[in-house]
XYZ file of C-alpha atoms in Angstrom:
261
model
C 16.817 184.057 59.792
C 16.845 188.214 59.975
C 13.335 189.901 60.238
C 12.835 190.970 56.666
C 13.361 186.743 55.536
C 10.785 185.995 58.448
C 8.429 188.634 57.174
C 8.692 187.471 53.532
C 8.213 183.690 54.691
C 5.177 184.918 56.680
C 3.570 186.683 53.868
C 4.006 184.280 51.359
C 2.155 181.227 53.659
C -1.399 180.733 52.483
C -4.075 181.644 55.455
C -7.020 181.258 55.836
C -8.640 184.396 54.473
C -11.204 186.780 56.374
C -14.219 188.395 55.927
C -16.486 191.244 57.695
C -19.722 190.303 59.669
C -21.688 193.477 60.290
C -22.766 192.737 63.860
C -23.593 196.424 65.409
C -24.478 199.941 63.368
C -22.041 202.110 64.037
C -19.140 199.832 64.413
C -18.621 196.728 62.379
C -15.950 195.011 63.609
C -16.841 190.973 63.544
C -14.746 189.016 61.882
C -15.444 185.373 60.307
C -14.082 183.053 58.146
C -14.571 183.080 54.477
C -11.728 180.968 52.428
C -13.073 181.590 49.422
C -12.233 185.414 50.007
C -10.455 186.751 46.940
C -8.876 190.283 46.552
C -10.411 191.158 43.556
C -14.092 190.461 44.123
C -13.706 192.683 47.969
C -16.565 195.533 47.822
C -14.459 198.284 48.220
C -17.522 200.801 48.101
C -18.580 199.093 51.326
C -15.130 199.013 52.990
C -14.404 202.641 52.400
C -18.062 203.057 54.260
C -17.281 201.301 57.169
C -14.075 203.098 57.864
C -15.692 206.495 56.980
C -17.951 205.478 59.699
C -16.059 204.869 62.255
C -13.847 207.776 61.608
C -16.424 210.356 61.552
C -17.448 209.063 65.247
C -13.538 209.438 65.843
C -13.862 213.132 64.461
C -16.821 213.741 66.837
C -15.279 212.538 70.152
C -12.199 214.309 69.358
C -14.138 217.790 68.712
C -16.632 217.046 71.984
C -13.601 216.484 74.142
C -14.431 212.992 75.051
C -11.277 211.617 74.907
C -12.028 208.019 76.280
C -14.854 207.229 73.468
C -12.778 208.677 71.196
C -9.477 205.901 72.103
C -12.223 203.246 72.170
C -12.904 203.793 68.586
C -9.243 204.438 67.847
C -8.626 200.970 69.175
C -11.771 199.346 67.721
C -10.683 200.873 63.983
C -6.758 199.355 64.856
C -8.635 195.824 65.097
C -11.209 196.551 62.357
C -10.187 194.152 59.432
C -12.100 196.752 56.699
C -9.782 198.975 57.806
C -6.715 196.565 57.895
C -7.906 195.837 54.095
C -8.267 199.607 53.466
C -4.459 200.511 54.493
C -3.371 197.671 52.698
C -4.566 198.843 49.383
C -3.634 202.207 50.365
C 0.330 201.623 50.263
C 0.236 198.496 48.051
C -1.807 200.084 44.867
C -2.580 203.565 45.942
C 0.350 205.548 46.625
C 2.971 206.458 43.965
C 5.886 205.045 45.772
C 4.510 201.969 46.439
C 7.033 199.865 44.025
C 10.158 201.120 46.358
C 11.234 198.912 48.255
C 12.146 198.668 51.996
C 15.172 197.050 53.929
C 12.936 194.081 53.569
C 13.748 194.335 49.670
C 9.558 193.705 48.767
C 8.760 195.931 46.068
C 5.378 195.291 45.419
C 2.516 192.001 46.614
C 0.505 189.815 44.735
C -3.082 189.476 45.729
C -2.526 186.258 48.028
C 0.477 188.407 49.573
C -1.882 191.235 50.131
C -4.449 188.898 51.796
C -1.752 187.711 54.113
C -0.482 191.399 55.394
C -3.744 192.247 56.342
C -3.790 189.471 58.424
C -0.497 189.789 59.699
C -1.256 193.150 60.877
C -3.935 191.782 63.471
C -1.072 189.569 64.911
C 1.519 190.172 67.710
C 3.072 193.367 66.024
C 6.654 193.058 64.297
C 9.212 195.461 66.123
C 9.719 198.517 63.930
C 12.340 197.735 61.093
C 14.864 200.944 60.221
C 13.918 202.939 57.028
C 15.994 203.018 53.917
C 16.950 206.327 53.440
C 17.415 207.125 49.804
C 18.088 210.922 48.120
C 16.472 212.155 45.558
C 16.379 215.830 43.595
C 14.797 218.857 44.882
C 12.565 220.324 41.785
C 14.590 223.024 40.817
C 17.827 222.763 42.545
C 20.564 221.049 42.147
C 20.829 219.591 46.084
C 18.565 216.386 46.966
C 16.458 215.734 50.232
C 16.536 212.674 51.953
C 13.018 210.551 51.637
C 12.645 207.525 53.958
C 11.222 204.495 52.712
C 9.206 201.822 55.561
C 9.560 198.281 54.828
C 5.439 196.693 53.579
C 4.726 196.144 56.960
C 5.454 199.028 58.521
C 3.980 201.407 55.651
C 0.360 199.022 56.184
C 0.710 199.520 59.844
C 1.673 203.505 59.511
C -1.393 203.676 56.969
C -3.866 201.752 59.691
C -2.400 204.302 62.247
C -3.070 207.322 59.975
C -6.705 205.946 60.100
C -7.116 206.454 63.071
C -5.151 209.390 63.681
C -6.506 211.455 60.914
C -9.628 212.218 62.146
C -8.680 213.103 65.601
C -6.051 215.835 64.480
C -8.751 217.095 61.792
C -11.073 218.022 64.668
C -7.947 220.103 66.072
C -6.102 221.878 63.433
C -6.745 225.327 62.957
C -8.698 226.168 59.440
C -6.172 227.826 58.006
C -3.820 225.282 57.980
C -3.182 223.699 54.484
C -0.162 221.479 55.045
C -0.401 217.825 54.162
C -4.100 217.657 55.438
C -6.772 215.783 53.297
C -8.790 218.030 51.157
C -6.936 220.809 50.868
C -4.936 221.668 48.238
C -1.982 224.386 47.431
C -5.115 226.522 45.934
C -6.982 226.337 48.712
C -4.297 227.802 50.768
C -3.546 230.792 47.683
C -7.513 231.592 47.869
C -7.071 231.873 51.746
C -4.215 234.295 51.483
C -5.391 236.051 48.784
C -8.695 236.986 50.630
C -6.128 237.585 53.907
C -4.405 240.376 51.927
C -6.585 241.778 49.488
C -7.856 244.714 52.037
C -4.486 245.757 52.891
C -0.455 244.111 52.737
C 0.423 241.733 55.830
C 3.768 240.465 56.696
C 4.157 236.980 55.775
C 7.076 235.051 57.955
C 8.911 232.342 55.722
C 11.032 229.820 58.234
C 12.730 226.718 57.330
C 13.589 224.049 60.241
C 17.071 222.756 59.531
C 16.939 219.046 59.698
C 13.256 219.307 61.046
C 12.990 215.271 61.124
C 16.056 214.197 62.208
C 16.415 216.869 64.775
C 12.778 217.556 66.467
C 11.815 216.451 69.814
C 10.300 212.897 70.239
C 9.550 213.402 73.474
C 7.223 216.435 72.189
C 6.036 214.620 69.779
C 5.219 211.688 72.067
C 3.189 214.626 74.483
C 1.215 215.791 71.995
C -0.197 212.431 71.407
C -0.648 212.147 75.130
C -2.227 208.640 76.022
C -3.391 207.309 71.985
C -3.305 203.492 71.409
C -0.946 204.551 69.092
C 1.612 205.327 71.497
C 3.957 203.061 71.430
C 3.636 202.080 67.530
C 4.811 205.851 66.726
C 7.515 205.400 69.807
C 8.908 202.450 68.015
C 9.065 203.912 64.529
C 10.770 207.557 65.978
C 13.709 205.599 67.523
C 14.016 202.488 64.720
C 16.315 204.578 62.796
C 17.652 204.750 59.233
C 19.827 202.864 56.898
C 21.832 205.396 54.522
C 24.002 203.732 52.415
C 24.345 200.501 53.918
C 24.568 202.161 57.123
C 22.941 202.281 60.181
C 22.367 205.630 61.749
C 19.995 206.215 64.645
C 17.245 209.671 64.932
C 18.849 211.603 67.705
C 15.467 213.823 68.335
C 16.814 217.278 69.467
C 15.642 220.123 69.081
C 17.652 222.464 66.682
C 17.825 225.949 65.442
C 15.686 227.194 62.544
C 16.540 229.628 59.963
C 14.325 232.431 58.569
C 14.357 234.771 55.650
């Protein structure tokens, strides 16, 4: 049996279904059984609290420098099953692509299904399945980019990780950074030029990274994260590869030349 049949045989066993015990503040993280648990009747007001929570003491640890507190939390919001629940929703109902299916083949999970990844993800953890590479049309242009599509279980466990990473980066960036960061928006970043050069003309540098994800460094990467829990999740999915058209390629992670205009 490969790993995407053992995965669909795992999700589809009934479990016995959790629920959250507040126990502490600041960090609720207790977990007991409730079997009567169903997916629609979950507070999600209250589960979107809880992670906020625990983020924002992520956020603070990261900005303060106290790196130790702030992997405690990181490893305490990994475990927490609110935010196990949270991710889960996030890439099963949330997110546009969430019909496209993996090299597991699952396109989308009833609510029993759901129930039973978010449970799965506090198990051992699955190695890292490859990513099904598929091409699709640049707006505009007549070439395509290549998008990379997780199998379920790797997009839930990516969106627990993002958790957790999220607020920790947020506390680094620099403000005028725009790019893919939550709560900012293209405007934002025209308003912040437009007051840049509205005194007097700048030069503005526009540089595209040939290949920038197939080519950059992993072992960069993997030093900018330093010592996260995370570690070895992210080191898994850099090397686990890509399946383009029925075939396997693996991510060599060089470094490569950019071009500029």
């Amino acid at each position: 049996m490969n790993k995407a049949q053992t995965l669909k045989r795992r999700l589809g066993n009934p479990k016995p279904f959790l629920s959250v015990a507040w126990d502490t503040k600041d960090i609720p993280n207790q977990v007991s059984i409730n079997p009567n648990l169903k997916w629609k009747d979950i507070n999600w007001k209250k589960v979107e609290k809880s992670v906020f929570r625990l983020q924002k003491l992520i956020y603070r640890a990261s900005m303060s420098g106290e790196l130790r507190k702030m992997h405690r939390y990181q490893k305490l919001l990994l475990k927490s099953y609110y935010a196990r629940l949270l991710a889960v929703r996030r890439v099963t109902q949330d997110n546009q692509g969430k019909k496209t299916a993996g090299v597991d083949g699952i396109k989308n999970l009833p609510p029993m299904q759901k129930l039973n990844l978010v449970s799965l993800l506090n198990s051992r953890y699955l190695k890292a399945s490859p990513t099904r590479r598929v091409w699709i049309p640049k707006p505009g242009k007549d070439e395509k980019r290549p998008l990379g599509i997780p199998t379920m279980y790797d997009r839930a466990l990516q969106a627990l990780v993002k958790l957790g990473m999220e607020p920790e980066w947020e506390a680094r960036f620099e403000p005028n950074s725009y790019g893919f960061r939550p709560g900012r928006s293209t405007h934002d970043a025209i308003e912040a030029i437009f007051n840049s050069i509205k005194q007097k003309p700048k030069y503005v540098l526009d540089a595209d990274i040939s290949k920038c994800f197939d080519r950059i460094n992993h072992d960069a990467l993997l030093g900018k994260i330093g010592q996260s829990p995370y570690r070895r999740l992210i080191k898994q999915w850099l090397k686990s590869g890509v399946f383009d058209n029925k075939k396997f390629r693996s991510i060599c992670g060089r470094y490569t030349t950019g071009r500029g205009h």
